[in-house]
Coordinates of C-alpha atoms and ligand atoms in Angstrom, one line a residue:
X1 CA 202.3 -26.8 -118.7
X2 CA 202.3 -25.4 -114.8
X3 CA 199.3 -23.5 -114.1
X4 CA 200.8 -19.9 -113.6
X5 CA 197.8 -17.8 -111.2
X6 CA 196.3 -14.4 -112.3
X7 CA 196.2 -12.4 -109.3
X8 CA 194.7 -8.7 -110.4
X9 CA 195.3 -5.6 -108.3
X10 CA 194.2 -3.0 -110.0
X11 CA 191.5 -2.3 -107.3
X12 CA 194.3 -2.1 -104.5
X13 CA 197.1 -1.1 -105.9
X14 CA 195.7 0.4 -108.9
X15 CA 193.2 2.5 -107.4
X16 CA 194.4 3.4 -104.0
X17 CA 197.1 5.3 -106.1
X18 CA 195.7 7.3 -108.2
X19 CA 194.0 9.1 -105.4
X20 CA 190.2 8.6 -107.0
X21 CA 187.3 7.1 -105.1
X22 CA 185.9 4.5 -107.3
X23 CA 182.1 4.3 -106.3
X24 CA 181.5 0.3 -105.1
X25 CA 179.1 -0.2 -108.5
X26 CA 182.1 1.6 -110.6
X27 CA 184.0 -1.3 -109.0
X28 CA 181.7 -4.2 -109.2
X29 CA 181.6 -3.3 -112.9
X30 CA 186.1 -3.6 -113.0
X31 CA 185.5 -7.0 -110.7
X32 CA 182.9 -8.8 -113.0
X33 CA 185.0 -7.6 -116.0
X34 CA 188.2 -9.5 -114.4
X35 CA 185.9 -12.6 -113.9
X36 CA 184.7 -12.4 -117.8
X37 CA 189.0 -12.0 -118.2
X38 CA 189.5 -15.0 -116.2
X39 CA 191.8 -13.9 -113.4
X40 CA 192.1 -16.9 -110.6
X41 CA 192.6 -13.8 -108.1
X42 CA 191.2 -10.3 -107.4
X43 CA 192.9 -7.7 -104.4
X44 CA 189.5 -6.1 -103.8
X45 CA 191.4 -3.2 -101.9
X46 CA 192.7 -2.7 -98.2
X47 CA 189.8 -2.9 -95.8
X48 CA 191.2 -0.9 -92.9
X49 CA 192.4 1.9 -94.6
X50 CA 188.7 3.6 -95.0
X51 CA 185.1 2.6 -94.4
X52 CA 184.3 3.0 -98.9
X53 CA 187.4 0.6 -99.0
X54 CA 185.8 -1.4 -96.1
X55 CA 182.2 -1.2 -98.1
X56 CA 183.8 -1.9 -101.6
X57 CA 185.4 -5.5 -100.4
X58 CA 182.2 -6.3 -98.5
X59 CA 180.1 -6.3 -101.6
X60 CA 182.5 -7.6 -103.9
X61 CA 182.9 -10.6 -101.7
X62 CA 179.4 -11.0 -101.5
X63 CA 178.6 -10.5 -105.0
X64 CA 181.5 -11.5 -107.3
X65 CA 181.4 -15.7 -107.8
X66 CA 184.3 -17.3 -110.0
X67 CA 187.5 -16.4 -108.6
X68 CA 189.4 -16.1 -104.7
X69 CA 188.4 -12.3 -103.2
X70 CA 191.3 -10.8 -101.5
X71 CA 191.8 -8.6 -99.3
X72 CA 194.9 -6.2 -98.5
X73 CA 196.2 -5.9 -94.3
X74 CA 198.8 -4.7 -92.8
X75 CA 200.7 -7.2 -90.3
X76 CA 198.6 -5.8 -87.8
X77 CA 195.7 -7.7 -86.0
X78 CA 193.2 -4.7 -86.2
X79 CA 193.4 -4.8 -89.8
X80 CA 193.1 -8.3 -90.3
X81 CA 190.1 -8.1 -88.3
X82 CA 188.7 -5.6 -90.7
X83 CA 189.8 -7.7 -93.4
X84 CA 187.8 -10.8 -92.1
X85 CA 184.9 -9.1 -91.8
X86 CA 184.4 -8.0 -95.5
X87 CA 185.6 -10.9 -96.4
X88 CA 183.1 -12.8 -94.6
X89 CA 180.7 -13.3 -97.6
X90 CA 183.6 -14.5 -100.1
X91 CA 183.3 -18.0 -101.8
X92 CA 186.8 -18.3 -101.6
X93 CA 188.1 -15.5 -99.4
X94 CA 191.9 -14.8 -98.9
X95 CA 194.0 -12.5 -96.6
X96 CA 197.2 -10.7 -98.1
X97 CA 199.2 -9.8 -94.9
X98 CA 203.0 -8.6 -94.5
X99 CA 205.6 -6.6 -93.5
X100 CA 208.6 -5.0 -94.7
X101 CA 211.9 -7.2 -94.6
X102 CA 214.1 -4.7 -96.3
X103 CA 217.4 -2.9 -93.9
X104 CA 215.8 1.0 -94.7
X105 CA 212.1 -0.5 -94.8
X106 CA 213.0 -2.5 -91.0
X107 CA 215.1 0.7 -89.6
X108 CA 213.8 3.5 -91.0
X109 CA 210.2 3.2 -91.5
X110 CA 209.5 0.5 -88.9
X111 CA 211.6 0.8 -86.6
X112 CA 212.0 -2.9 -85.4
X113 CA 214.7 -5.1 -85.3
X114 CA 214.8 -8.2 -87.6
X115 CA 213.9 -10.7 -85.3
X116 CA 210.7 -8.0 -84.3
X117 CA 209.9 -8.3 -88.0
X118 CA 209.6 -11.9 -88.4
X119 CA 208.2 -12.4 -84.9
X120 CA 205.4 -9.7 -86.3
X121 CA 204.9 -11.6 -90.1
X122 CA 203.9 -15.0 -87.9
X123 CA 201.9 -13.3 -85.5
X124 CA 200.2 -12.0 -88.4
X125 CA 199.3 -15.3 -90.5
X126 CA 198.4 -16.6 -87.3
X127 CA 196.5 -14.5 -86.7
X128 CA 194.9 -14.3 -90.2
X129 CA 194.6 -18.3 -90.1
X130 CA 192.3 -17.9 -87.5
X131 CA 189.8 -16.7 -90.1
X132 CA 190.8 -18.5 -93.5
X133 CA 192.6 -21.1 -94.6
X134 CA 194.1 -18.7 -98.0
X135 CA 196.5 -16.3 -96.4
X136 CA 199.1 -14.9 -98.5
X137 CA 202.2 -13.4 -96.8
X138 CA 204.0 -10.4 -98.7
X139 CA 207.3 -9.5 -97.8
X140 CA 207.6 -5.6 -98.6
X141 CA 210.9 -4.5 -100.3
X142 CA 212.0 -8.2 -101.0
X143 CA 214.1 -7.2 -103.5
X144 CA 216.1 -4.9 -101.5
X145 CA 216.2 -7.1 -98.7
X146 CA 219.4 -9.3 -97.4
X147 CA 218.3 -12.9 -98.9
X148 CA 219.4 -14.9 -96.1
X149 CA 216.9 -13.0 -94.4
X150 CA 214.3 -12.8 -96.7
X151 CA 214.7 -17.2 -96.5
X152 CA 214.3 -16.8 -93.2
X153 CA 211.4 -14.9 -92.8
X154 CA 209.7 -17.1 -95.8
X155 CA 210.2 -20.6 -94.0
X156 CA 208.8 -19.3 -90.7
X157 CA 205.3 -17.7 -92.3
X158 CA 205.1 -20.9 -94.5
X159 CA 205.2 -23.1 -91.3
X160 CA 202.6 -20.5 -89.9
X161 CA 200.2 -21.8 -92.6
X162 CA 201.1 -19.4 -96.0
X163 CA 199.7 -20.6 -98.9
X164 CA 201.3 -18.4 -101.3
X165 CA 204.6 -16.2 -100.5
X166 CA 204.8 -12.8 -102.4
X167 CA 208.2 -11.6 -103.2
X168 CA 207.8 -7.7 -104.3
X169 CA 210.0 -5.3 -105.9
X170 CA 208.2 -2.9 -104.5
X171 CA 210.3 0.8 -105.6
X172 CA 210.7 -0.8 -109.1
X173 CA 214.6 -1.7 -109.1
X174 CA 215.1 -4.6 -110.2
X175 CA 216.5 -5.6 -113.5
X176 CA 215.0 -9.2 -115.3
X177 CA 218.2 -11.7 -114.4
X178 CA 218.6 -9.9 -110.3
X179 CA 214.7 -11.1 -110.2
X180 CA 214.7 -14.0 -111.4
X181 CA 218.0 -14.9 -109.3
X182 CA 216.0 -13.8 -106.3
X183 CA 213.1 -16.0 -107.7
X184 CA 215.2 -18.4 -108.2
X185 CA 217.1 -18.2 -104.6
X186 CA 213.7 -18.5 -103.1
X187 CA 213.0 -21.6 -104.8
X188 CA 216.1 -23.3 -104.1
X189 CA 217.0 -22.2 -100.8
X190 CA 213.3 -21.9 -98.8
X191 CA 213.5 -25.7 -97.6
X192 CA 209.3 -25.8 -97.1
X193 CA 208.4 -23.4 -100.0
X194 CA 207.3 -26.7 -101.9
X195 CA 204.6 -25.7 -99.4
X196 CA 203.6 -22.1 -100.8
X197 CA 202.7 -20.9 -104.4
X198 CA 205.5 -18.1 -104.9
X199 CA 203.8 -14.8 -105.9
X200 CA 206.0 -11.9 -107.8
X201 CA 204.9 -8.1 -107.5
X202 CA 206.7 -5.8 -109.6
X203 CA 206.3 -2.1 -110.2
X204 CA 207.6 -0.3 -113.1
X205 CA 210.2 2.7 -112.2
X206 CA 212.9 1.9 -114.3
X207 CA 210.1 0.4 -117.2
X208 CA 211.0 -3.5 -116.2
X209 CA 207.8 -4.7 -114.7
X210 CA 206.7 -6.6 -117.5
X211 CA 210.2 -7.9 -118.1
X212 CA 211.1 -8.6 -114.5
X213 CA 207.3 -10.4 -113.7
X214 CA 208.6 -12.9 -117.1
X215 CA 212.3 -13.5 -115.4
X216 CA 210.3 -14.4 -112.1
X217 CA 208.2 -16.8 -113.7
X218 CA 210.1 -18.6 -115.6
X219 CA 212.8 -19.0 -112.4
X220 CA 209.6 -21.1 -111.0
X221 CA 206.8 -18.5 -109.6
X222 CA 203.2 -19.7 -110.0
X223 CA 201.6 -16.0 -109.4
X224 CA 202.1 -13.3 -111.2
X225 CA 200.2 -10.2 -109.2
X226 CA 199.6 -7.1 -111.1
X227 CA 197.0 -4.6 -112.7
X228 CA 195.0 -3.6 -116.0
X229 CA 197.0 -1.2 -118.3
X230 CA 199.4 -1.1 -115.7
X231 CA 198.0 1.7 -113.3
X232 CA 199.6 1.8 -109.6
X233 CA 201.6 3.9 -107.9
X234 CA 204.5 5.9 -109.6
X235 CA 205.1 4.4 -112.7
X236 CA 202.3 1.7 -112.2
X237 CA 202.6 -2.0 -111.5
X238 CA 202.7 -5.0 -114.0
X239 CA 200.5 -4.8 -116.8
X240 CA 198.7 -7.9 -116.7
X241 CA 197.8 -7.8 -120.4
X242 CA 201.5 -7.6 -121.5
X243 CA 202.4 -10.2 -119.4
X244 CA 199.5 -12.8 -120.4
X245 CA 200.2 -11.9 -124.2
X246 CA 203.7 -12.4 -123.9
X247 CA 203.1 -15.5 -122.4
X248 CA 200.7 -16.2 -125.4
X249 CA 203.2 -15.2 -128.1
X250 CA 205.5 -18.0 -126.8
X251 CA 204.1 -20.6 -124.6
X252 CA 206.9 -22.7 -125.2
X253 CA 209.4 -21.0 -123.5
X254 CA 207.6 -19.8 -120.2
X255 CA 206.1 -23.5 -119.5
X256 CA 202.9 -21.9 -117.8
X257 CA 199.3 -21.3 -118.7
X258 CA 197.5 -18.1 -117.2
X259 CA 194.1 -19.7 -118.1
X260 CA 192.8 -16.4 -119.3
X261 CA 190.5 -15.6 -121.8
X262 CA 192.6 -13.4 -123.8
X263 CA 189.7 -12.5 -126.3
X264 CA 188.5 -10.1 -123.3
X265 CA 191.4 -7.6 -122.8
X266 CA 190.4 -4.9 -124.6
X267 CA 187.0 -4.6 -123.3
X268 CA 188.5 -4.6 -119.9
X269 CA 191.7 -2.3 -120.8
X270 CA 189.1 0.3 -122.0
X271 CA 186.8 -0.1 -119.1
X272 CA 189.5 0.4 -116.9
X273 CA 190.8 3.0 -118.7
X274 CA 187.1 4.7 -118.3
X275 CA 186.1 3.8 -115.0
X276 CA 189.7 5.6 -113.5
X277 CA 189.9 8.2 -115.8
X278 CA 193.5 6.9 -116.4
X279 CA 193.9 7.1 -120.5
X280 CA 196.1 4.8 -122.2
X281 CA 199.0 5.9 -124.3
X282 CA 198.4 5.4 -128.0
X283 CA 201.8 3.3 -128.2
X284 CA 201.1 1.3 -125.2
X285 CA 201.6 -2.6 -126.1
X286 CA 198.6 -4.6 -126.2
X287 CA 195.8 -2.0 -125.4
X288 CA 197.3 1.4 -127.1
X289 CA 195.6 2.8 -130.0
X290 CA 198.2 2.3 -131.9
X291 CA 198.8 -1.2 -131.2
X292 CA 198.0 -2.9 -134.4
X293 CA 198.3 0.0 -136.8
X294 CA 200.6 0.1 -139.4
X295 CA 201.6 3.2 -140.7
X296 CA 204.5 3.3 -142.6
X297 CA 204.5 2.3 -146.4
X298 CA 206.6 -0.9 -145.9
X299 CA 205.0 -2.2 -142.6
X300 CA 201.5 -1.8 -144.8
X301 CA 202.7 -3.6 -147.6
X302 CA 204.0 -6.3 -146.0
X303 CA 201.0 -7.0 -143.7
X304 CA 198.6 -7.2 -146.9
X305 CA 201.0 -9.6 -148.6
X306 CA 201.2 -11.9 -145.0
X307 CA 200.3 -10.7 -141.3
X308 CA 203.2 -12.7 -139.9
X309 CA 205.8 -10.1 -141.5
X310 CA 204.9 -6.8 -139.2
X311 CA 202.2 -8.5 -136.9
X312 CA 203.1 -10.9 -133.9
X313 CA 199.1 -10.9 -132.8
X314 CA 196.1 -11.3 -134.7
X315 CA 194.2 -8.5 -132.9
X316 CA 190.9 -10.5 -132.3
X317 CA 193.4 -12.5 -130.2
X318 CA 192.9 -9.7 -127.6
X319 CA 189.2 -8.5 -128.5
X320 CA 189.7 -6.3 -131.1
X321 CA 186.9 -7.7 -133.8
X322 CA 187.6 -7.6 -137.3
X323 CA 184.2 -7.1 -139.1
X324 CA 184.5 -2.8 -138.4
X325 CA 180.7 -2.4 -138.7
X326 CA 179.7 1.1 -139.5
X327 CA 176.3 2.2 -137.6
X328 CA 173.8 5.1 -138.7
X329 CA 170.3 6.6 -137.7
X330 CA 169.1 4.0 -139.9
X331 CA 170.0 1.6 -137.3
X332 CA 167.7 -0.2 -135.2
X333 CA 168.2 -1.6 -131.4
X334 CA 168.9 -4.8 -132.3
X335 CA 171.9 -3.7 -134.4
X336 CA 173.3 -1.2 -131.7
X337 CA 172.6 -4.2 -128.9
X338 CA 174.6 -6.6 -131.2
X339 CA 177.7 -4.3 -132.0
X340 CA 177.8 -3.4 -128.3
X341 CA 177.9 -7.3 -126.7
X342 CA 180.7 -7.8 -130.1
X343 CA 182.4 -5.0 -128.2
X344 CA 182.6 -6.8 -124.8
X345 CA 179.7 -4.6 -123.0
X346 CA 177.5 -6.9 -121.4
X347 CA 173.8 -5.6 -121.6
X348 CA 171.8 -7.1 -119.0
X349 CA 169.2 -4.1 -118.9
X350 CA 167.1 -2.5 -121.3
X351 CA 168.7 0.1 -123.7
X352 CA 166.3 2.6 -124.5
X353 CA 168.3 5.7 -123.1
X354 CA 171.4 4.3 -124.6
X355 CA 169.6 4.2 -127.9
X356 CA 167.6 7.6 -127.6
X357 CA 171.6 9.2 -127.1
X358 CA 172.9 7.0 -129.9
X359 CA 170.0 8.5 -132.2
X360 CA 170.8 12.0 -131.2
X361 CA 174.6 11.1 -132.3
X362 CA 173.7 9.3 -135.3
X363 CA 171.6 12.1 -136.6
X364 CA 174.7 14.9 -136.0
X365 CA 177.5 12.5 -137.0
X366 CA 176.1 10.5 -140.1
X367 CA 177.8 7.8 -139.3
X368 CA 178.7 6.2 -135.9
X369 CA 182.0 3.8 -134.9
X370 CA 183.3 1.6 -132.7
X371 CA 185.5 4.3 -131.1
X372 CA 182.1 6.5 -131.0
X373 CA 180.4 3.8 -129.6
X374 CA 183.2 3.1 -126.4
X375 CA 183.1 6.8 -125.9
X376 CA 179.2 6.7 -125.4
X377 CA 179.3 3.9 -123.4
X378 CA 181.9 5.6 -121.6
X379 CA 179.7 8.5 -119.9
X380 CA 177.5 6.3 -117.9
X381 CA 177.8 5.5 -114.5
X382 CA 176.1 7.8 -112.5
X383 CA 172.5 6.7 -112.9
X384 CA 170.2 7.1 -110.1
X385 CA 171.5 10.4 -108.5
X386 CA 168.2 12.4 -109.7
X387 CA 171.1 14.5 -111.5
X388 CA 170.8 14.8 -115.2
X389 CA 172.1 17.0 -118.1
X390 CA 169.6 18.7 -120.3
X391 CA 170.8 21.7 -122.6
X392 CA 173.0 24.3 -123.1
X393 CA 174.2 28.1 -124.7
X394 CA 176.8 29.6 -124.5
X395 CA 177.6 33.3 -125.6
X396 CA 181.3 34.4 -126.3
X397 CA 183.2 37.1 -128.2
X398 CA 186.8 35.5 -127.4
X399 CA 187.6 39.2 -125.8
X400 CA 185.6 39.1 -122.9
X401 CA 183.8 36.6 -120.7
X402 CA 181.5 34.0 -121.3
X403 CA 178.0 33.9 -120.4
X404 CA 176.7 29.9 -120.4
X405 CA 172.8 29.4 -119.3
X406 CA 172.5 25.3 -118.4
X407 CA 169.6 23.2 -118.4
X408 CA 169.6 20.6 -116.0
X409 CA 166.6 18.0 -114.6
X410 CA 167.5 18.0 -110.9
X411 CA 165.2 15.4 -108.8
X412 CA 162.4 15.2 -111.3
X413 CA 162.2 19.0 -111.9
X414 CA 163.6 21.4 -115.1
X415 CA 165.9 23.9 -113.7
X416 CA 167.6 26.8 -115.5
X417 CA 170.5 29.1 -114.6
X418 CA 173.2 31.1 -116.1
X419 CA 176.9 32.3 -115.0
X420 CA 179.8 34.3 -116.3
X421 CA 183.2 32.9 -116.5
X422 CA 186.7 33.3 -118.2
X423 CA 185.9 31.5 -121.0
X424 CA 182.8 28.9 -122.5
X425 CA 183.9 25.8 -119.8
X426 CA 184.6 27.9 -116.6
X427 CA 181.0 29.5 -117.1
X428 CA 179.1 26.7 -117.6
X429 CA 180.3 24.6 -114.8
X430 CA 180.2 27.8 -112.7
X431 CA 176.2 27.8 -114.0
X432 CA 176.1 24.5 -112.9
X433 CA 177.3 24.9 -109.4
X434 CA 174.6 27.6 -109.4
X435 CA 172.0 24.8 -110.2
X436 CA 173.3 22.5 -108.0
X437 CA 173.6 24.9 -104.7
X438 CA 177.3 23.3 -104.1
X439 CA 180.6 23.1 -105.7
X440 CA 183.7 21.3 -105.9
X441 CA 187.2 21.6 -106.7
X442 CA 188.0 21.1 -110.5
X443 CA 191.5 19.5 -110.1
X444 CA 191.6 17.9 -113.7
X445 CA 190.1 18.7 -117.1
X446 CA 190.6 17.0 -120.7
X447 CA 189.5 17.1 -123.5
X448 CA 190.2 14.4 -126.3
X449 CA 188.6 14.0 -129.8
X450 CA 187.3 10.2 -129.9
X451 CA 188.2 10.0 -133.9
X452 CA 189.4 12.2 -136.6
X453 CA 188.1 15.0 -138.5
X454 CA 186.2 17.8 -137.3
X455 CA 182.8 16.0 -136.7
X456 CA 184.6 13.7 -134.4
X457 CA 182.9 13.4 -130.6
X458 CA 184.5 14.9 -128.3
X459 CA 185.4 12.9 -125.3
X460 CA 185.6 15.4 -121.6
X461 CA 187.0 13.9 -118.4
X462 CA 187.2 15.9 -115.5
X463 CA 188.6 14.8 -111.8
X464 CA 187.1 16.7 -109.1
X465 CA 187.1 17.0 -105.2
X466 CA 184.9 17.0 -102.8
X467 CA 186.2 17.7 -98.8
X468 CA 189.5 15.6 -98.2
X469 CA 188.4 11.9 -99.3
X470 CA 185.9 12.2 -102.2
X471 CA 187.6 12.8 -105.7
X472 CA 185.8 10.9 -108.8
X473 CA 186.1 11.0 -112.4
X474 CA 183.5 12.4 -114.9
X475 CA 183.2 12.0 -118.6
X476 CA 181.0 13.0 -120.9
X477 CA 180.5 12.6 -124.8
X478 CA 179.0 15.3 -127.4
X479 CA 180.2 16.4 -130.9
X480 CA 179.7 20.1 -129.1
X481 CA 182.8 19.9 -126.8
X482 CA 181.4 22.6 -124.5
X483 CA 178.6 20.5 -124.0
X484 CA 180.8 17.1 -123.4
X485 CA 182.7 18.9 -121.1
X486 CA 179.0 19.8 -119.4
X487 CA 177.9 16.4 -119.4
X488 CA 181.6 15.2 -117.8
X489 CA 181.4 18.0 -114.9
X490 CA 177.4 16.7 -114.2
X491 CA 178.4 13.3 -114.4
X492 CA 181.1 13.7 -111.9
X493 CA 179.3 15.6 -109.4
X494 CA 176.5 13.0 -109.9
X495 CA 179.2 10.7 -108.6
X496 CA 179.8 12.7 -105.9
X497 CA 175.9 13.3 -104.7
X498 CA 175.9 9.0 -105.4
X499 CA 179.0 8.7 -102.6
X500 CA 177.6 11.2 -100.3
X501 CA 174.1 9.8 -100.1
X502 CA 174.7 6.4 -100.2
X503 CA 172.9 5.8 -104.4
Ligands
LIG601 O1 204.5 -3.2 -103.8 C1 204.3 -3.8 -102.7 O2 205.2 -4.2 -102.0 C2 202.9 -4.0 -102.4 C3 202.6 -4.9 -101.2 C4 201.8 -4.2 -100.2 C5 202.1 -6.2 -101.7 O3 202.0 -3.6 -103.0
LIG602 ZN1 202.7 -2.9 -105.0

């Protein structure tokens, strides 16, 4: 078995697309996650292209041990500067430079001739040798480029001193056998690549990533780059997971061993999935709800008489545990401590809030799940902003307006105000902008039950914006949905005070 390289994204190209600003601790918590995962490579984000990105590589260079920090650069030496800086601090740092090599990317957007473009991508790993020895070279809109060219362009960065070449499909066209004949033409026809690891990027417009990523492997590339649950821009990247558990399912056939620890997906598809705000489909493979349900008379017959028939993956395979222990008031901190570390959240720290919140649930729900328990975990995040919910009521006929007065601690001190609004959630956050003395702009709200029935929690997530550059995401948990969607809108403008101040 090859080694095939896990190269993770989903802080570059995952992030930079959804158009959130992940605070650097929100991130630190998605890099150590990746580690506990396994992935031999994490794109920390893209230096140049703001000073939180700048900030957010720094730290995770400095602070994340156990796999090769990279960052993103344009094939420009400003940003490769940048790029060495936060790098500086990495145990294993890398560079991820390029240009694109595609006719419409070269005439239209560039505006440089082809020989410009490849005289550009050496200057460029040139220059980004000067500070590492890892520098990978991506060649933007491979897959619609001329593949003489795209030869070409791949020998000259390789003798520049490339260690891996990264062949995109960058607008998602491809189809699985035109990849892997491009994979494949790359390996045949690149007379030094025996030099480079080959690196595949794919997104998912046309729904292929997952198949195209498998084509390009098994035409010979030893990195597969992509991100958790699929997030990116459009129609998302390559979803890691599906990939690796594909991979898993048949070994055989693909020749290649992602080294991962495949017993940690789900904890990191959900804190993905949290930390962006991004939900995941029910029916999404691997990490949907609905993933290893069966529903259908047959498919549940079968399974009882032998997994095999319906079920291609034992579930704990990807860290979904068995033993579905049922927690209540009765339980003690040891118990929640020990279903939360089963559930893949490392708890360094003491738990005490956690615990005082679980109690308040336990004693309204009776009886408190898994699901309960990710969606409590779920509205952290935003500790240390002085910024904290307290109580709420809320009057409403359903003909007129609402009138919400909110509770909040603000800096150490009990504050109270109240607000009309067109119904319960526009007046309480309009109370709370009261409170707070500032507002933002509310440019997402939802609202999801966590489990069925109507004691279920209810699980808020909001998206707001403040100025032009700060949006962040906000959840909150309660069984009163006014008040979850309370606890969401504090917890993102907590986020907000966090970014602004520097907490
Ligand atoms: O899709 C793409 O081409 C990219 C490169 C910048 C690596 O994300
Ligand atoms: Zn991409």
């Amino acid at each position: 078995m090859r080694k095939l390289y896990i190269f993770d994204t989903t802080l570059r190209d995952g992030e930079q697309s959804l158009g959130i600003t992940l605070n650097v601790r929100e991130k630190l918590d998605i890099a150590r996650q990746l580690v506990r995962f396994g992935v031999d490579v994490i794109e920390a984000g893209f230096p140049a292209s703001s000073p939180g990105d700048m900030e957010a590589v720094r730290t995770i260079a400095a602070e994340i041990k156990g796999a090769v920090i990279c960052g993103l650069t344009r094939a420009v030496e400003r940003d490769i500067d940048y790029c060495a800086e936060a790098l500086r601090a990495a145990e294993a740092p890398r560079i991820h430079t390029g240009i694109a090599v595609s006719p419409v990317h070269m005439e239209k957007k560039l505006r440089l001739a082809p020989d410009q473009v490849v005289e550009a991508a050496v200057a460029a790993v040139k220059h980004a040798k000067r500070y590492v020895h890892d520098v990978e070279f991506y060649a933007e809109d491979a897959f619609r480029s001329d593949p003489a060219f795209l030869v070409r362009v791949l020998e000259k960065v390789i003798d520049a001193g490339a260690t891996v070449v990264n062949i995109p499909d960058t607008v998602g066209y491809a189809t699985p056998w035109e990849y892997g004949e491009l994979i494949s033409h790359v390996m045949h026809n690149v007379s030094n690549i025996h030099r480079a690891v080959v690196s595949i990027h794919c997104h998912n417009d046309l729904g292929m990533a997952t198949a195209n990523s498998l084509a390009g492997i098994k035409a010979g590339a030893g990195q597969v780059e992509g991100t958790i649950n699929g997030i990116g821009e459009r129609a998302g990247n390559t979803s890691l997971e599906e990939v690796v558990m594909a991979i898993y399912t048949q070994r055989e056939r693909y020749g290649v061993d992602p080294g991962v620890n495949t017993r940690e997906i789900a904890a990191t598809s959900r804190l993905v999935a949290r930390i962006t705000g991004v939900p995941v489909p029910s029916h999404k493979a691997i990490v949907g709800a609905n993933a290893f349900m069966h529903a259908s008379g047959i498919h549940q017959d079968g399974v009882l008489k032998e997994r095999d028939t319906y079920e291609i993956i034992d579930p704990e395979v990807v860290g979904i545990p068995k033993n579905r222990i049922v927690l209540s008031a009765r339980s003690g901190r040891h118990a929640l401590r020990h279903r939360l570390v089963e559930l893949g959240y490392p708890l360094e720290t003491d738990i005490d809030m956690l615990y005082q919140r679980f109690l308040q649930l336990a004693d309204q729900k009776g009886e408190v799940y898994d699901d309960d328990l990710h969606a409590l975990m779920g509205q952290n995040g935003a500790n240390g902003s002085g910024i904290c919910f307290k109580n709420l009521s809320v009057t409403t006929t359903g003909a007129t307006t609402a009138t919400a007065t909110v509770t909040l601690e603000l800096d150490g001190n009990t504050v109270t105000d109240a607000a009309c609004g067109n119904g319960p959630v526009d007046a309480v956050f309009k109370a709370i902008d009261r409170l707070m003395g500032w507002s933002v702009k509310l440019e997402d709200y939802t609202l999801k039950s966590v489990s069925r029935g109507s004691e279920a929690l209810g699980n808020a997530t909001v998206k707001v914006r403040s100025g032009d550059n700060i949006a962040v995401v906000g959840r909150g948990v309660s069984i009163d949905v006014i008040e979850a969607s309370a606890r969401a809108y504090v917890n993102a403008l907590a986020k907000v005070k966090g970014i602004t101040t520097g907490r």
